[in-house]
Coordinates of C-alpha atoms in Angstrom, one line a residue:
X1 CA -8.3 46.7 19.5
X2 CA -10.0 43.0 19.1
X3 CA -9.0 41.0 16.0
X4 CA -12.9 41.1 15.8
X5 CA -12.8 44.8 14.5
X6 CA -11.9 43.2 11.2
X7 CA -14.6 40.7 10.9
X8 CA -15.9 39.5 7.0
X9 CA -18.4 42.2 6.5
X10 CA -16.0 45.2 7.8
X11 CA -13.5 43.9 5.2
X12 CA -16.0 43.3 2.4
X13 CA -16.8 47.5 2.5
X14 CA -13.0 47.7 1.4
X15 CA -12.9 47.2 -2.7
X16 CA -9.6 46.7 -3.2
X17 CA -8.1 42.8 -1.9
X18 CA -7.3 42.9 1.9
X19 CA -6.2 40.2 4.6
X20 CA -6.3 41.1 8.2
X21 CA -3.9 39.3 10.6
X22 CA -3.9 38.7 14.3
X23 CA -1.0 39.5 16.2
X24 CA 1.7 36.7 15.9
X25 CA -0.3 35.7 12.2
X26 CA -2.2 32.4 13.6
X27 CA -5.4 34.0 12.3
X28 CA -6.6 35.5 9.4
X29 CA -9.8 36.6 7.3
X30 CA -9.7 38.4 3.8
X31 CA -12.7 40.0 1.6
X32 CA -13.8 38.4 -1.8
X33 CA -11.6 39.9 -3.8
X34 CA -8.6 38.7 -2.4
X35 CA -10.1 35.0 -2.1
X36 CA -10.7 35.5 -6.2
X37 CA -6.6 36.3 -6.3
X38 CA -5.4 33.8 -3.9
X39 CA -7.5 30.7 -3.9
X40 CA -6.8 28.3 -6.5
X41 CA -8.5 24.9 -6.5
X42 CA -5.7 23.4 -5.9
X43 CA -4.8 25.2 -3.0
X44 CA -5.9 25.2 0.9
X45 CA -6.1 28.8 2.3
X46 CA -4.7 27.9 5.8
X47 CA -1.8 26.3 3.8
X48 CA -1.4 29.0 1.7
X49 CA -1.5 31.4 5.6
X50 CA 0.7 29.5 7.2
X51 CA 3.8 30.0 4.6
X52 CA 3.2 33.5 4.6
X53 CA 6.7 35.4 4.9
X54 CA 7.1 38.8 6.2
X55 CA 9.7 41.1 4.7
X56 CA 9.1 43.4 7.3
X57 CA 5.7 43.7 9.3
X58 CA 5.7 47.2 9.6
X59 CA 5.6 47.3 5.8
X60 CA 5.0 44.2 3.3
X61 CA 4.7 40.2 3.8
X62 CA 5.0 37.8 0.8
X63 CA 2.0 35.4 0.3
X64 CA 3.0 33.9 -2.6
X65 CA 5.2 33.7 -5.4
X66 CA 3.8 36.5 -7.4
X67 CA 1.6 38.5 -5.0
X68 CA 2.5 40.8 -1.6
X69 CA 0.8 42.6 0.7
X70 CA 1.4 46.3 1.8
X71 CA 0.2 47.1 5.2
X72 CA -2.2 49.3 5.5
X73 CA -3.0 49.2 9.6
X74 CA -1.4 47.7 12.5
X75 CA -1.8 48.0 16.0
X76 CA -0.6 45.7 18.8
X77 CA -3.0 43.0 17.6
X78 CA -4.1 43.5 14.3
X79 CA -2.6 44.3 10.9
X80 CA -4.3 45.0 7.8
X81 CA -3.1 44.4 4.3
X82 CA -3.4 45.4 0.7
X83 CA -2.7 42.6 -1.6
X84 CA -1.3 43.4 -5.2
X85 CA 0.5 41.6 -8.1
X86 CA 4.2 41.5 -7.8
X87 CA 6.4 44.1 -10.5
X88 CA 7.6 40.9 -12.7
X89 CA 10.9 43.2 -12.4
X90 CA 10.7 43.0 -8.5
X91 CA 10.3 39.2 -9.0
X92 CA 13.3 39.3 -11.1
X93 CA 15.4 40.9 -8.8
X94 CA 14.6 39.3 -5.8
X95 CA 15.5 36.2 -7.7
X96 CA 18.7 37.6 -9.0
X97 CA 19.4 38.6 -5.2
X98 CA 18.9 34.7 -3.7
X99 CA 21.9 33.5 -6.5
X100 CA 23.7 36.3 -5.7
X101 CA 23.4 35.3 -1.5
X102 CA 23.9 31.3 -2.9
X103 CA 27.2 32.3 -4.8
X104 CA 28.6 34.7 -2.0
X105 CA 27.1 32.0 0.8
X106 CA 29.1 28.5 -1.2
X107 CA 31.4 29.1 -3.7
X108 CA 35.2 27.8 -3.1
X109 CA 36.7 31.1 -4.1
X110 CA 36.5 34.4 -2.1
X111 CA 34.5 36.5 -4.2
X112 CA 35.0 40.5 -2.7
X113 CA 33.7 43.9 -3.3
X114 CA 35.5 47.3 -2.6
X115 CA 33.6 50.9 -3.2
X116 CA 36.0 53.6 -4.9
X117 CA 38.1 54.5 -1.9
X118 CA 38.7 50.7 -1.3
X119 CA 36.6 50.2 1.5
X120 CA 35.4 46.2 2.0
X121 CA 31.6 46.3 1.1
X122 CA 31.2 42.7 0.8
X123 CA 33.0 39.4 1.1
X124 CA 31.9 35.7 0.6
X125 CA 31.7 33.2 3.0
X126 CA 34.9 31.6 2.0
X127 CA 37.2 34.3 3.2
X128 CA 37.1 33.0 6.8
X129 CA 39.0 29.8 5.6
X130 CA 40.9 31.6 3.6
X131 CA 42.0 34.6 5.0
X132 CA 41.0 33.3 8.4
X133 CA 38.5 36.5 8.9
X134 CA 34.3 36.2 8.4
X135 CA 32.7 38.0 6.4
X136 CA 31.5 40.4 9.1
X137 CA 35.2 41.2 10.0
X138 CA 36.3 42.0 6.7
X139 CA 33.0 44.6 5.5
X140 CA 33.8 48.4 6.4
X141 CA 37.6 47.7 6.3
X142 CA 39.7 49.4 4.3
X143 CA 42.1 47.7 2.0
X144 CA 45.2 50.0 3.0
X145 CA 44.9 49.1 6.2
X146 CA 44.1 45.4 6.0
X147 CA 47.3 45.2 3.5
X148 CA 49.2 47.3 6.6
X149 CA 48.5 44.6 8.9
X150 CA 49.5 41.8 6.3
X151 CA 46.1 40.4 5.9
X152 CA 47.5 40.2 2.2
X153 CA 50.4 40.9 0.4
X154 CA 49.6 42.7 -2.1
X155 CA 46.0 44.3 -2.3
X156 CA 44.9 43.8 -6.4
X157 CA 41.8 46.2 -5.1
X158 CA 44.5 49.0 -4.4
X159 CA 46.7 48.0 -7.7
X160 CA 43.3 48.3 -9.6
X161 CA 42.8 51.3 -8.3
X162 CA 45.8 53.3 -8.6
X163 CA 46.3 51.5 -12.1
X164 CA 42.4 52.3 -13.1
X165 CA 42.4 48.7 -15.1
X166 CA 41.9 45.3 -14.5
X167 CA 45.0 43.9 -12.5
X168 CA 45.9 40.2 -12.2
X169 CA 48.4 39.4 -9.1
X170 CA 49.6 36.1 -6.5
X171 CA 48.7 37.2 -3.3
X172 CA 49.9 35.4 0.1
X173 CA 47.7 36.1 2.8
X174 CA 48.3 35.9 6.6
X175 CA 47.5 32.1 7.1
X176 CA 49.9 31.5 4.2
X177 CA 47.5 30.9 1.8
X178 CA 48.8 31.6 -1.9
X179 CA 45.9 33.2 -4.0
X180 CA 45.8 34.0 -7.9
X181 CA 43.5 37.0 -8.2
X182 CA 41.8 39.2 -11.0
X183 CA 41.0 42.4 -10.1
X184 CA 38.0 44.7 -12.0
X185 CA 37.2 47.9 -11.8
X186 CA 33.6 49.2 -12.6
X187 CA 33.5 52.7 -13.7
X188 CA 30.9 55.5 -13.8
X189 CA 30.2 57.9 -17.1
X190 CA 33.0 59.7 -15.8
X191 CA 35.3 57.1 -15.8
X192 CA 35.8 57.2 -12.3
X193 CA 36.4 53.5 -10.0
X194 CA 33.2 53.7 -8.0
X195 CA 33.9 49.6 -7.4
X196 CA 36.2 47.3 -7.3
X197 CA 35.5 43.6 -7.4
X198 CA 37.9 40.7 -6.8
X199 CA 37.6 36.8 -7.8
X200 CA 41.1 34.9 -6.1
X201 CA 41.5 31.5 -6.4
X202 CA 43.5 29.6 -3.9
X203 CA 46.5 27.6 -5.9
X204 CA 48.4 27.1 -2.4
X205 CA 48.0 23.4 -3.0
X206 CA 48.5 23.3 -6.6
X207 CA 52.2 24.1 -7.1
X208 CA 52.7 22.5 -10.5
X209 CA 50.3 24.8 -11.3
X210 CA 52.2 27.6 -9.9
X211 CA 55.6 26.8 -11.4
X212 CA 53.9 26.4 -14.9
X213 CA 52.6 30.0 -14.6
X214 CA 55.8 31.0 -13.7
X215 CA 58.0 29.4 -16.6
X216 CA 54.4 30.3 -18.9
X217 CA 54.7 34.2 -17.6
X218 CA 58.4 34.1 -18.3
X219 CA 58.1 32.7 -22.1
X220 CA 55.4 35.3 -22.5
X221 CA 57.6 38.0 -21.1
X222 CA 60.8 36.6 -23.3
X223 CA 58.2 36.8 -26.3
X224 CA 57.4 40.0 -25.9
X225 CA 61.1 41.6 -25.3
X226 CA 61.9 39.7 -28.2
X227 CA 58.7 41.4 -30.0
X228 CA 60.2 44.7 -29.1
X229 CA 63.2 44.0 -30.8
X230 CA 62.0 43.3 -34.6
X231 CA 62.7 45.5 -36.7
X232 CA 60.1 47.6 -39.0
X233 CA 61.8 45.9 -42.4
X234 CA 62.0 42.3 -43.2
X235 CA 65.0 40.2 -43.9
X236 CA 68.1 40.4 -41.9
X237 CA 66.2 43.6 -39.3
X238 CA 64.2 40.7 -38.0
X239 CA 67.3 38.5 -37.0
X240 CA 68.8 41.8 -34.9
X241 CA 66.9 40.9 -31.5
X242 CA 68.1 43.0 -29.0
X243 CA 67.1 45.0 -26.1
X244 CA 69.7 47.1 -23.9
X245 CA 70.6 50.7 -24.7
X246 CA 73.9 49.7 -25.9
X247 CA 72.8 47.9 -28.9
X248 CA 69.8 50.6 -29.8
X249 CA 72.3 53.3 -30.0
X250 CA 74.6 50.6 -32.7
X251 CA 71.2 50.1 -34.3
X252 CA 70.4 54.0 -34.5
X253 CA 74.1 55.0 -36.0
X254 CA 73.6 52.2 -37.9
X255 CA 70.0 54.1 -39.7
X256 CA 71.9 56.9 -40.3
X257 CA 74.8 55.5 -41.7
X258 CA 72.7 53.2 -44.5
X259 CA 71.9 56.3 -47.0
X260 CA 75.1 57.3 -46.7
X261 CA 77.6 55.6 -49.6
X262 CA 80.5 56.1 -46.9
X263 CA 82.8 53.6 -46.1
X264 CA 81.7 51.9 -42.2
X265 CA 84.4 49.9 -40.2
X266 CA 82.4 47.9 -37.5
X267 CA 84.6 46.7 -34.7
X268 CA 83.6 43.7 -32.1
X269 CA 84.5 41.0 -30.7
X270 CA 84.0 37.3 -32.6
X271 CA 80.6 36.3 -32.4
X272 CA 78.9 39.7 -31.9
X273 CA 77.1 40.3 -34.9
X274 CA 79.3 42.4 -37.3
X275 CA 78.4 41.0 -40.5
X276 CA 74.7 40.7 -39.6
X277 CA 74.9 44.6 -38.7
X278 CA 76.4 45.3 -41.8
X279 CA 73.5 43.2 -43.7
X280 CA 71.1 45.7 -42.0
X281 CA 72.9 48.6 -43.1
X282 CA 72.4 47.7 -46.4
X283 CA 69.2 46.5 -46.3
X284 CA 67.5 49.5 -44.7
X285 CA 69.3 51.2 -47.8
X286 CA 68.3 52.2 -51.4
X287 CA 71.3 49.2 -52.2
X288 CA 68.8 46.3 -50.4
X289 CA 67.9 45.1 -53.9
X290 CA 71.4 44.9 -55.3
X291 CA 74.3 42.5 -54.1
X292 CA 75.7 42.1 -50.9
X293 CA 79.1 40.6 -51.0
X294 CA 81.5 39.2 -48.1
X295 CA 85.4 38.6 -48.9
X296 CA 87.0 36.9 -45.6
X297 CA 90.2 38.5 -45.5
X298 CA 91.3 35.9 -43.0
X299 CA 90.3 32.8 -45.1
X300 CA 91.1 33.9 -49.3
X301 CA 94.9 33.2 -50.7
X302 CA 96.6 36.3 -51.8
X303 CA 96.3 35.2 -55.5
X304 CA 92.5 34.9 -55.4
X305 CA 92.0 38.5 -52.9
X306 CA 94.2 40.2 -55.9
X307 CA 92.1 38.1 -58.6
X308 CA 89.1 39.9 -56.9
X309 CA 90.3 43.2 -56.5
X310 CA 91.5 43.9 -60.0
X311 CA 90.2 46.8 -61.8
X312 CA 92.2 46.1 -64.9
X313 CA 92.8 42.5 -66.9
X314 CA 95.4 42.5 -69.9
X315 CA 92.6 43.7 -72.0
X316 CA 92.1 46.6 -70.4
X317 CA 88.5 46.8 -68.0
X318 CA 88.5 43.4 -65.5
X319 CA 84.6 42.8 -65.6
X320 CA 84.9 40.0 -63.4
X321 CA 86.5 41.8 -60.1
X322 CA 83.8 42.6 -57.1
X323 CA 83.0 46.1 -58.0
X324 CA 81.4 44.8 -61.2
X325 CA 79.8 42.1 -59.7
X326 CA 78.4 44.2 -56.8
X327 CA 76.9 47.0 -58.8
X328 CA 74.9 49.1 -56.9
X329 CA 75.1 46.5 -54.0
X330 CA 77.8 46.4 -51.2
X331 CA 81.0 44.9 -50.7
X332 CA 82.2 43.7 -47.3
X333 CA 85.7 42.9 -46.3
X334 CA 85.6 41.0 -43.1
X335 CA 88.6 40.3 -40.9
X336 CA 90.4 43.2 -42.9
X337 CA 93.1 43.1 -40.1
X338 CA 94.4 39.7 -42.0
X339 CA 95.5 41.4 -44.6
X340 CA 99.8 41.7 -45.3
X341 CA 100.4 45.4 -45.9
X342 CA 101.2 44.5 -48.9
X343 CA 97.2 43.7 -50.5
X344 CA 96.5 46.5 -47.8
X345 CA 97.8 49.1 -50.5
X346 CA 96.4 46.7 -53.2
X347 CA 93.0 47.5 -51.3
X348 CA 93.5 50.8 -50.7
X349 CA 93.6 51.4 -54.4
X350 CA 90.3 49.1 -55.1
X351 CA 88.8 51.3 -52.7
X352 CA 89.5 54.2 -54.7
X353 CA 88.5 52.9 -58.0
X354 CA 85.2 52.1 -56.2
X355 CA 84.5 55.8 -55.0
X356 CA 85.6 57.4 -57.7
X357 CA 83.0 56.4 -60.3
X358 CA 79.3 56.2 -60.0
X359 CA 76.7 53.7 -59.6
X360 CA 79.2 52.1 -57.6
X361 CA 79.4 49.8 -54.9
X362 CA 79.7 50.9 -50.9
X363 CA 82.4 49.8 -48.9
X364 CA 82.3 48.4 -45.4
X365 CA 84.8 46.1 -43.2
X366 CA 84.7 44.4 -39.9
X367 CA 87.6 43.5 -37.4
X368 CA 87.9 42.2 -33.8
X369 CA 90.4 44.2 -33.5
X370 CA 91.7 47.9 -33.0
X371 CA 93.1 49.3 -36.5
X372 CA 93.8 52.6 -34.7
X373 CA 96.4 50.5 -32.8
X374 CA 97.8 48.0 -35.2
X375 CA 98.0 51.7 -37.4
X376 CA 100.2 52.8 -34.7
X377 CA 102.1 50.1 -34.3
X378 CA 103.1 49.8 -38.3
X379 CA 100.8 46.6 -39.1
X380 CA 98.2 48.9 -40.9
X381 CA 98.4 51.0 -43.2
X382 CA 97.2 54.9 -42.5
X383 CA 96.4 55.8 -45.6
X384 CA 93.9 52.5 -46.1
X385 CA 92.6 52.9 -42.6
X386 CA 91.6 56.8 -42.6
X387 CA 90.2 56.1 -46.0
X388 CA 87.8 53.2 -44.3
X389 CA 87.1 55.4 -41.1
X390 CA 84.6 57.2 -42.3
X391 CA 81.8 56.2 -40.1
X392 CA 83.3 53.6 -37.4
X393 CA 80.4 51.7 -35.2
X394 CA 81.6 49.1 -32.7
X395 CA 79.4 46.4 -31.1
X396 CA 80.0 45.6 -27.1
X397 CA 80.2 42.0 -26.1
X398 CA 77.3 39.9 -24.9
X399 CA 79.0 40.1 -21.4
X400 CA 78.7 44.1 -21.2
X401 CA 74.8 43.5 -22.6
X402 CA 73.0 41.2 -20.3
X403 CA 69.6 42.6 -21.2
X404 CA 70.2 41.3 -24.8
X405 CA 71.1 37.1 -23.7
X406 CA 67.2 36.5 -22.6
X407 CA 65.6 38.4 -25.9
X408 CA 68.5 36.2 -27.9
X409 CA 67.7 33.0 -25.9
X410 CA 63.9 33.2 -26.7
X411 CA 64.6 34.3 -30.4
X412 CA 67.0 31.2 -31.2
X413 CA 64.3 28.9 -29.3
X414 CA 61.8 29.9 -31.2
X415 CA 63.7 29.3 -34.2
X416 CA 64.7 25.7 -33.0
X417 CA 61.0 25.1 -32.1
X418 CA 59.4 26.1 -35.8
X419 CA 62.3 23.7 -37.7
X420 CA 61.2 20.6 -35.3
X421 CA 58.0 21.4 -34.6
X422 CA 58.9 21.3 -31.1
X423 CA 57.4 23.3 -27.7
X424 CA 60.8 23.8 -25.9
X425 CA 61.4 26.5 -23.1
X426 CA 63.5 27.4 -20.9
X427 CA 63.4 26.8 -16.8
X428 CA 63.8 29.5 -14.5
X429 CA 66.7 28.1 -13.1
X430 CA 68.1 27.7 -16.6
X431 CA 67.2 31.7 -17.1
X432 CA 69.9 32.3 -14.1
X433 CA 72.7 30.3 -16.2
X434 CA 72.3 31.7 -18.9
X435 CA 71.9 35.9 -17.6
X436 CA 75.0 35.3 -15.7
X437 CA 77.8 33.3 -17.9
X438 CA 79.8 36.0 -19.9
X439 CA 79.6 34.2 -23.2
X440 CA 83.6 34.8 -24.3
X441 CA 82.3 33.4 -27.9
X442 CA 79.4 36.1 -27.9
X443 CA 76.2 35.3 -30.1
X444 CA 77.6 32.5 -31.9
X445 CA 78.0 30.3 -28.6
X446 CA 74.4 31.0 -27.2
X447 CA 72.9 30.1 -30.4
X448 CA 75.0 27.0 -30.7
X449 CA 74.5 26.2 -27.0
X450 CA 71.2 26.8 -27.0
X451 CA 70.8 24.5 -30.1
X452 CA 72.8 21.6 -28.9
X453 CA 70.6 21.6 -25.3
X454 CA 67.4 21.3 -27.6
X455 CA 68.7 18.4 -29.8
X456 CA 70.2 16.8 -26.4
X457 CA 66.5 17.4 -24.9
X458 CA 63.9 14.6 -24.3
X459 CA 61.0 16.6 -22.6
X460 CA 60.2 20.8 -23.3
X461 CA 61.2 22.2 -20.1
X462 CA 65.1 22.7 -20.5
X463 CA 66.8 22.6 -17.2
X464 CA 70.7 23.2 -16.5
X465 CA 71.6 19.8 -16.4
X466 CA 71.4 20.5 -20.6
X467 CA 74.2 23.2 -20.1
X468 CA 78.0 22.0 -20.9
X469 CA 80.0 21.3 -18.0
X470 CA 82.1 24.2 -18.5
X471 CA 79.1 26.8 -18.6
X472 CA 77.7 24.9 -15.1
X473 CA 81.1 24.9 -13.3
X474 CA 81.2 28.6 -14.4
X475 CA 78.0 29.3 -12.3
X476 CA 79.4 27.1 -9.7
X477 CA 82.5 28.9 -9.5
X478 CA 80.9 32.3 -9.4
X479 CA 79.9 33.5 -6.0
X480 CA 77.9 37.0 -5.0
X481 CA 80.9 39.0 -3.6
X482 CA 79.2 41.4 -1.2
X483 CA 81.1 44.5 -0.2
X484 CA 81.0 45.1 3.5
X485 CA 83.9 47.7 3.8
X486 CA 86.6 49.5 1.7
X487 CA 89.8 47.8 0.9
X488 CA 92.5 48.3 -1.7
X489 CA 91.4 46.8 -5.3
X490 CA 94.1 45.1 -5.5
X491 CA 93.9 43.3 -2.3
X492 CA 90.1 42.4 -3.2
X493 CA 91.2 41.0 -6.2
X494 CA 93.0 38.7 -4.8
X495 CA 90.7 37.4 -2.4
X496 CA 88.4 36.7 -5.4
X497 CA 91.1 34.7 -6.7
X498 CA 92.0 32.9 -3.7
X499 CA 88.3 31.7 -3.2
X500 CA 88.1 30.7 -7.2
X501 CA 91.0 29.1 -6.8
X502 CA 90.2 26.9 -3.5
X503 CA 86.5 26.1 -5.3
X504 CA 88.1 24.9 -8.6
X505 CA 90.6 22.9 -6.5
X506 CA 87.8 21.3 -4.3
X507 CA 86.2 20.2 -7.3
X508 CA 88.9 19.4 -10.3
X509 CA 91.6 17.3 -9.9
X510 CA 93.8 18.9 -13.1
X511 CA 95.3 22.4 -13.8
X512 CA 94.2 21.5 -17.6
X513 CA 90.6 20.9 -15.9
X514 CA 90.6 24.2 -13.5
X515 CA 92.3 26.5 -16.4
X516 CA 89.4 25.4 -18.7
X517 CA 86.7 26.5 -16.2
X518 CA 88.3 29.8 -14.9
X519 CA 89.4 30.9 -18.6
X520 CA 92.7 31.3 -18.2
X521 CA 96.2 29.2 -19.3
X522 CA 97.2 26.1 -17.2
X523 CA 100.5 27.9 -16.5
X524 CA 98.7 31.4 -14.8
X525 CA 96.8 28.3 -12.6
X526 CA 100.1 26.6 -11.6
X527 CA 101.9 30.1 -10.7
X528 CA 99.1 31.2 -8.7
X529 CA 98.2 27.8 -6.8
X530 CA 101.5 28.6 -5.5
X531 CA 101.1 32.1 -5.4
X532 CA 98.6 31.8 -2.7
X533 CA 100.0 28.6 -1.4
X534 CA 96.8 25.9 -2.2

């Protein structure tokens, strides 16, 4: 059909706008009405012809900003349009479509798009530098299989969608690339993951970045392990940070044990916490608001303990001994193992005063340690220790608790920080010395380490090199022992010995020096040097 079949007066019969095109669009005519949309005065009409853009000839071209044309006849020479006014929706979205192309086409950051299943539906441009794969490569994968073939390690789209909530992860990919990524799941009415879009940013080159998002993620995780560990009441329950299972059974006798008015003998090394757990007792009691009293059995003269303890003065009722002045409250004797047998039976009559009259105060001692033994032996009384007994608790070292040192560390640092209005925290590495010395003085030498490294510290990163020497030779001294096959224990022992030994030697020149770091007597070092003949 000639491009004449469409000439003016044909097109003027049509009352609606039309343009009729030749074959490759370099000629045209339209009807009246569509000169009235189209022409402006400011505009040339073969101008305005020549930027005409198709969408798709065998449907609609774009004249202009605001108006298309649908066709309504083609052949292999001719087509025939209907013009209309663009949906100022349409014209929205198509806009919104050309930044979404521009983001996906230049942005530094691979921007990608998974369905529900985890199959790649898109991926921008920067994916081919980054993960050395186009765009093109990448769509219609899935992620199980591109994570199979180490494309990345790990996929965030499948921890988003096992987890069903927005996932943050490092990722390496397969050109060694280190990526942070944030993972988001969009979700139907039924809460199902119907997509799965991921925004990574490449930090391979930024490693001070990546070391203060470690140390930063480690704070936050100390922070919150030492969150876990406050307790519901204030006072003294928010000082009892702890975390393991060892110390959360202690801390559950321990709640059942405060209504009680039963005597309590905690038992524990120095340092552990004894007087602090019997502070909780009686705070989580109905005693909290009434006195809380420590005697220190191993630092009071004889006259002053007996002073103390008597019930009775020369006129009859002592007013001034401890059960008066605790009324209500609770007494503790600490280090009761000091005691000659002799105020032992002095005590053990106090004690009975105490419980047999009302409104009186509870009774609760602490020792490092076992009365059961020094009972046994003759160096303590029975009659005063069953009469204590009631409800023993004992606390483990730090050493047989290494979940607790971390949640302690962070507590005491935090402490440290609010008096000097500081921002100290500890290094990774630092982390490692600290999980894996066996703290011998328990609680009371982390806090007091930890407090002399901040006071010794110019920046707020604190690094070994804030540790004392003894703690770092410790670490230094300490190798992984891997067990390849079965010997006798004793035989294995003493190869751990030998190679302690041989280590100290290489690097202290004194038995005093070597006997310090290994924790044991100069004269064990000397027999055993010779012992294994180094």
């Amino acid at each position: 059909m000639d491009f004449c079949f469409f000439d003016n007066d044909v097109l003027d019969e049509f009352k609606v706008p039309v343009v009729a095109f030749n074959e490759n669009f370099s000629d045209s005519r339209m009807n009246e009405l569509s000169k009235l949309m189209l022409i402006k005065d400011d505009v040339n009409i073969s101008e305005l012809l020549v930027e005409i853009h198709p969408k798709n000839i065998k449907s609609a071209i774009n004249l202009s900003e605001n108006i298309e044309g649908l066709l309504l006849f083609n052949d292999d020479k001719n087509s025939l349009y209907m013009l209309r006014e663009k949906d100022s929706e349409k014209v929205k979205y198509e806009e919104m479509n050309l930044d979404i192309e521009a983001i996906f086409k230049h942005t530094f950051d691979v921007i990608y798009i998974a369905d529900g299943e985890g199959v790649t539906l898109r991926v921008s441009e920067a994916a081919k530098k980054i993960w050395g794969y186009s765009p093109e490569e990448l769509e219609g994968q899935s992620v199980y299989k591109m994570e199979k073939e180490g494309v990345f390690q790990p996929s965030v789209t499948r921890l988003v969608l096992k987890a069903g909530r927005k996932v943050s992860a490092i990722q390496i990919t397969k050109t060694g690339k280190r990526l942070i990524i944030l993972g988001i799941p969009i979700k139907d009415e039924n809460d199902n993951v119907i997509r799965v879009v991921n925004v990574s940013r490449n930090i391979t080159e930024v490693s001070h970045l990546q070391k203060e998002l470690q140390d930063t993620k480690s704070l936050l995780e100390g922070y919150r392990e030492e969150l876990l560990s406050l307790r519901e009441k204030k006072g003294v329950q928010n000082r009892l940070v702890y975390r393991s299972s060892a110390m959360r059974k202690v801390i559950a006798m321990a709640k059942k044990a405060a209504p009680s008015n039963s005597p309590v003998i905690v038992k524990g090394e120095n340092g552990v916490g004894k007087r602090l757990l019997c502070e909780f007792i009686h705070n989580y009691s109905e005693r909290s608001s009434n006195p809380f009293i420590v005697v220190n059995c191993a630092a009071i003269t004889d006259n002053i303990f007996l002073e103390d303890i008597n019930v009775t003065g020369s006129d009859g009722e002592n007013s001034e001994h401890i059960g008066s002045k605790a009324h209500n409250g609770t007494i503790i004797f600490e280090n009761i193992s000091e005691l000659s047998k002799k105020l032992q039976g002095d005590l053990k009559g106090f004690v009975e005063h105490i419980q047999n009259n009302s409104n009186s105060a509870r009774i609760m001692a602490t020792t490092d340690v076992d009365l059961y033994k020094l009972m046994e032996k003759g160096k303590f009384r029975k009659d005063l220790f069953f009469l204590l007994n009631a409800i023993p608790i004992e606390i483990s070292p730090l050493k047989d608790r290494r979940e607790d040192i971390i949640p302690l560390c962070q507590y005491f640092v935090r402490q440290f920080n609010d008096k000097q209005s500081s921002n100290k925290y500890f290094s990774n590495e630092l982390r490692k010395f600290i999980e894996r010395y066996d703290w011998p003085g328990n609680v009371n030498e982390l806090k007091n380490v930890i407090e002399n490294m901040i006071l010794l510290s110019d920046g707020e990163m604190l690094s070994p090199e804030l540790l004392p020497e003894y703690i770092r030779g410790y670490h230094e001294l300490s190798p992984s022992i891997s067990v390849n096959e079965l010997i006798p224990i004793k035989e294995a022992i003493e190869l751990v010995e030998m190679q302690l030994l041989n280590k100290a030697k290489e690097r202290y020149m004194s038995t005093t020096k070597m006997a310090e770091v290994l924790g044991i007597n100069q004269s064990n070092i000397s027999r055993k040097l010779q012992k294994y003949n180094i």
